[in-house]
Coordinates of N, CA and C in Angstrom, one line a residue:
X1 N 99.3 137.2 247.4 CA 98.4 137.9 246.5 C 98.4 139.4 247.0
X2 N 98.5 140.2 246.2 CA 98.3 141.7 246.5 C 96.4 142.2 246.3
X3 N 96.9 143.0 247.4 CA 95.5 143.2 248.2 C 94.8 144.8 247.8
X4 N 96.2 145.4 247.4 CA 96.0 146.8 248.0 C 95.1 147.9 247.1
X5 N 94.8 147.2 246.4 CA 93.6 148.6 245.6 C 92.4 147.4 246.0
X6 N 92.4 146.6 246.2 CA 91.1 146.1 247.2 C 90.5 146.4 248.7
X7 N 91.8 146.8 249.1 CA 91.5 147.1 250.9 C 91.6 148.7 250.4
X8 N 92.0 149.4 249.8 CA 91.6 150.6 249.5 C 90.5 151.0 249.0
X9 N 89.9 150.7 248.2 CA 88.5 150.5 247.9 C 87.6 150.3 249.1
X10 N 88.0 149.5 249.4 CA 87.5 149.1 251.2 C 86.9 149.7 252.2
X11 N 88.2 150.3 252.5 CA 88.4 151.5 253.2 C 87.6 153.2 253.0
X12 N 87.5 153.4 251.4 CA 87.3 154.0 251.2 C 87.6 155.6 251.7
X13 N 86.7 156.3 251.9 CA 87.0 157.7 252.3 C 87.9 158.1 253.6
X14 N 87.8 157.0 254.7 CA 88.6 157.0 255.8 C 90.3 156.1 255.3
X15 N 90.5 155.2 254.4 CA 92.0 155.2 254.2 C 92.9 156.2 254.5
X16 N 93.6 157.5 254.8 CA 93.8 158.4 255.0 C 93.2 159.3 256.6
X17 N 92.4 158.9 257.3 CA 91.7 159.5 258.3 C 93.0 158.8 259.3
X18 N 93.0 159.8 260.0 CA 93.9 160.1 261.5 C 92.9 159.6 262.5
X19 N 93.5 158.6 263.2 CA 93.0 157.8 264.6 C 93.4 158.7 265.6
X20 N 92.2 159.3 266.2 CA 92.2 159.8 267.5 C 91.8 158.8 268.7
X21 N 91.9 159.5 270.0 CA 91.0 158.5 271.3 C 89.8 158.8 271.6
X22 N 89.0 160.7 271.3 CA 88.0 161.0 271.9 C 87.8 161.8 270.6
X23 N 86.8 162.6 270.6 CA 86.0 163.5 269.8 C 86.8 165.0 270.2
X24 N 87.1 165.1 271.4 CA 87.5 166.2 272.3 C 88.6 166.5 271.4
X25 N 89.6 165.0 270.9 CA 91.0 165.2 270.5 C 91.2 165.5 269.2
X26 N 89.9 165.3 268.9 CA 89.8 165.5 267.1 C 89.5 167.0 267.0
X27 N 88.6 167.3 268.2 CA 88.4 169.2 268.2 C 89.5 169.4 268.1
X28 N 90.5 169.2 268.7 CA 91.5 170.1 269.0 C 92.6 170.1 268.0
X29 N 92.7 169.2 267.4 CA 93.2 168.4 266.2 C 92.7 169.7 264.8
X30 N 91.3 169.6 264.7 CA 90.8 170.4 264.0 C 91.1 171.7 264.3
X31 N 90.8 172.4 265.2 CA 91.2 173.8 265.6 C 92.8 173.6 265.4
X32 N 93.8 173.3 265.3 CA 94.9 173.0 264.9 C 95.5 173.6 263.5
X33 N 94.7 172.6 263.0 CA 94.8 172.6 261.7 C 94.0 174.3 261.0
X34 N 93.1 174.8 261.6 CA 92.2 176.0 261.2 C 93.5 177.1 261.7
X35 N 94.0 176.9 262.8 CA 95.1 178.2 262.9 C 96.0 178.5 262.3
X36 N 96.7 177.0 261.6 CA 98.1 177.3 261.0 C 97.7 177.0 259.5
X37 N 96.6 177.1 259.4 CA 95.9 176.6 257.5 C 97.0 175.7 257.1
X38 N 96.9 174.3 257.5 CA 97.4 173.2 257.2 C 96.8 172.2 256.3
X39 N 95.6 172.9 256.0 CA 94.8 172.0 255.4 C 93.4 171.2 256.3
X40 N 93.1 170.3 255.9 CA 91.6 169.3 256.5 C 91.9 168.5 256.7
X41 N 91.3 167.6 257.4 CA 91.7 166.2 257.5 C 90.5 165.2 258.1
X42 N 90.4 164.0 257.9 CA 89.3 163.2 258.7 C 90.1 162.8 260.0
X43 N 89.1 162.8 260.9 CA 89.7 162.3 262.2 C 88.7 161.3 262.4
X44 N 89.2 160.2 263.1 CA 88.4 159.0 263.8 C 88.3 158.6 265.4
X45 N 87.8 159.3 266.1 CA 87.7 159.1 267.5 C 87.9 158.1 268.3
X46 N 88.1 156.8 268.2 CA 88.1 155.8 268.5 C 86.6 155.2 269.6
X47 N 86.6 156.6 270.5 CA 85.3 156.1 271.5 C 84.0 156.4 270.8
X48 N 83.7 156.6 269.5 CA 83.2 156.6 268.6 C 82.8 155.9 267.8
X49 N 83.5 155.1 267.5 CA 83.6 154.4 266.2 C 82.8 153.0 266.6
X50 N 82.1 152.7 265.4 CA 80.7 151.5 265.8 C 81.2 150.7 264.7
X51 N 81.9 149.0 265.2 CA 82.3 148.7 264.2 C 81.4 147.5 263.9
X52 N 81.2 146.9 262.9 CA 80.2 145.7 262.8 C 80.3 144.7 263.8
X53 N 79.1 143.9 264.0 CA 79.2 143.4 265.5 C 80.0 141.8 265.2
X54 N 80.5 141.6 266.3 CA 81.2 140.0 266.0 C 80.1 138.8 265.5
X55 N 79.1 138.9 265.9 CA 78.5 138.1 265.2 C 78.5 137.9 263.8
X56 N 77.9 139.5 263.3 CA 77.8 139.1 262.0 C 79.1 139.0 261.2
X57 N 80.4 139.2 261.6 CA 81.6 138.9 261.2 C 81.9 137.8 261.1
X58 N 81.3 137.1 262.3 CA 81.8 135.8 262.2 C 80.8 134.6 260.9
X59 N 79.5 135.7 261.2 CA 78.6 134.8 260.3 C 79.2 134.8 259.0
X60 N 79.7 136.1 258.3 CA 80.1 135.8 257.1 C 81.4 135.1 256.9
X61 N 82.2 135.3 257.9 CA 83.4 134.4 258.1 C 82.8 132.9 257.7
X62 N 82.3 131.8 257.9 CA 81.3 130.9 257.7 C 80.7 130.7 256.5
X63 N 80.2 132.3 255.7 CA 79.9 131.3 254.7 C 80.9 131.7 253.2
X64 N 82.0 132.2 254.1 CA 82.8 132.6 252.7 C 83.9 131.2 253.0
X65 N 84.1 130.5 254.3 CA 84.9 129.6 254.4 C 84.9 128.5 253.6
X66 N 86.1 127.8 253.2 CA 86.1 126.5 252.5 C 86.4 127.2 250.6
X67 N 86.0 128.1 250.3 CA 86.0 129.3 249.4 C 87.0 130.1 249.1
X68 N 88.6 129.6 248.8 CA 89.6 130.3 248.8 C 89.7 131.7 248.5
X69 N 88.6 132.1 247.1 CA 88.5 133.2 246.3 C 87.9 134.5 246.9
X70 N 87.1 134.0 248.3 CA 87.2 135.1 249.2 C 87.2 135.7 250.3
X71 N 87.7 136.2 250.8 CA 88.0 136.8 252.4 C 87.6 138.0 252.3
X72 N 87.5 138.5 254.0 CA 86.3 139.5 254.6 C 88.0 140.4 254.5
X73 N 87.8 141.7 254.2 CA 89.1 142.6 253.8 C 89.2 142.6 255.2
X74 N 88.9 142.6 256.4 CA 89.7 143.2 257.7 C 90.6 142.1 257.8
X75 N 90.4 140.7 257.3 CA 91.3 139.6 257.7 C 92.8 139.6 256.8
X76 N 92.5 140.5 256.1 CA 93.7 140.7 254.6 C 94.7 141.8 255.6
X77 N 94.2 142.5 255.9 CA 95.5 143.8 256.6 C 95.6 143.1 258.1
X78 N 97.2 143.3 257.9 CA 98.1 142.4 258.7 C 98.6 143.7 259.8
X79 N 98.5 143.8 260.8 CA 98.6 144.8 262.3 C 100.6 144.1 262.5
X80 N 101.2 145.4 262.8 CA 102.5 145.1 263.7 C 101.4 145.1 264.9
X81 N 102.4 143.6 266.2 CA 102.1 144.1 267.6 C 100.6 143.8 267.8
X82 N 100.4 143.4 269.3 CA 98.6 143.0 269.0 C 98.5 145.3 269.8
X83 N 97.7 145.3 268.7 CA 96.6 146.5 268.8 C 95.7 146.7 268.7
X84 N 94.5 146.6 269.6 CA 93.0 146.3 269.9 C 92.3 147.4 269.3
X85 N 93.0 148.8 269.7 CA 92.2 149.6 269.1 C 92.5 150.6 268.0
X86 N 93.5 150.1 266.7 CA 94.3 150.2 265.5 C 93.3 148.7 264.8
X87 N 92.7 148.0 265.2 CA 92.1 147.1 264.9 C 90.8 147.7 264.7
X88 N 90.4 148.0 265.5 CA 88.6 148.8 265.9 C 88.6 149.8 264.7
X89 N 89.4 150.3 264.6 CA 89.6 151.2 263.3 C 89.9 151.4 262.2
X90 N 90.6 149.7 261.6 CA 90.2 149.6 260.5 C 89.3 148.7 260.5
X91 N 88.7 147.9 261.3 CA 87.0 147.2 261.3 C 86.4 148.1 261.2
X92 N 86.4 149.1 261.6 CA 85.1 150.6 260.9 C 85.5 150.7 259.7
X93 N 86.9 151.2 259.0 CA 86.9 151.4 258.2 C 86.8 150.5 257.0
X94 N 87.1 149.4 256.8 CA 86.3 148.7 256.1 C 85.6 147.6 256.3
X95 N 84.6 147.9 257.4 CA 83.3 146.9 258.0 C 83.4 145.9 257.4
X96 N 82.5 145.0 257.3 CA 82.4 143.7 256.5 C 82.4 143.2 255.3
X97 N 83.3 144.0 254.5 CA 83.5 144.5 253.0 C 84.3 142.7 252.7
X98 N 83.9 142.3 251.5 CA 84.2 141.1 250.9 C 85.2 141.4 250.2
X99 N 86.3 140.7 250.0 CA 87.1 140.8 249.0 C 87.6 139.5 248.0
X100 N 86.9 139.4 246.6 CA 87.5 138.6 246.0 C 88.8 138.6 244.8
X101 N 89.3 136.9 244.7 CA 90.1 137.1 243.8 C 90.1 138.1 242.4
X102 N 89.1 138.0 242.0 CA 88.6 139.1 240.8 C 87.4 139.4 240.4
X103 N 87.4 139.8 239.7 CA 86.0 140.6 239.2 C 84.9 139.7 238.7
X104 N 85.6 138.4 238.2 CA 84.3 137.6 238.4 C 84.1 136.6 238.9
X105 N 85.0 136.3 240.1 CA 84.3 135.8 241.4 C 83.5 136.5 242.2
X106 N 83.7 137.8 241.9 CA 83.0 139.0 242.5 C 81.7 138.9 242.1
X107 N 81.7 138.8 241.1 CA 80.0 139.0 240.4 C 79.7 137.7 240.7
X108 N 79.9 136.5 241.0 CA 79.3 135.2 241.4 C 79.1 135.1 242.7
X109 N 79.9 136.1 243.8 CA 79.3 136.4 244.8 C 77.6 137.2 244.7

């Protein structure tokens, strides 16, 4: 099943946002971009970023299970390689966002 204007929605504003490691790297990133007018950009710090806690992930993991019609969007985007913190970063970016088969399993959620 195709996912992708759901995990985009998701995602929302940061779909597009540049993963940094620190805040320092995003200054510098930003001042970058201000010298050579390359345009804006979101940046995501990584030592930053507050992503929902495993608990309540897992809680809803739980009560969406058994329920084919829906899954938690972070479990839908598929990572090359284990990447712990390319993970961290799209779990901020689309936190505990539900995603169903359609619009109105949606509304019966």
């Amino acid at each position: 099943k195709d996912y992708n204007i759901s995990v985009t929605v998701a995602a929302g504003r940061d779909m597009d946002a540049i993963v940094v490691d620190t805040p320092q790297t995003a200054q510098t990133c930003i001042q970058y971009l201000r010298e050579h007018r390359v345009g804006t950009a979101t940046f995501l710090p990584l030592s930053n970023l507050h992503v929902p806690s495993h608990e309540s992930t897992q809680h809803l993991r739980a009560m969406l299970s058994g329920d084919e019609r829906f899954r938690l969007a972070v479990d839908i985007i598929k990572l090359v390689g284990d990447q712990p913190e390319v993970q961290k970063a799209v779990h901020y970016a689309v936190g505990n966002a539900v995603v169903a088969d359609d619009m109105a399993c949606a509304r019966e959620l």
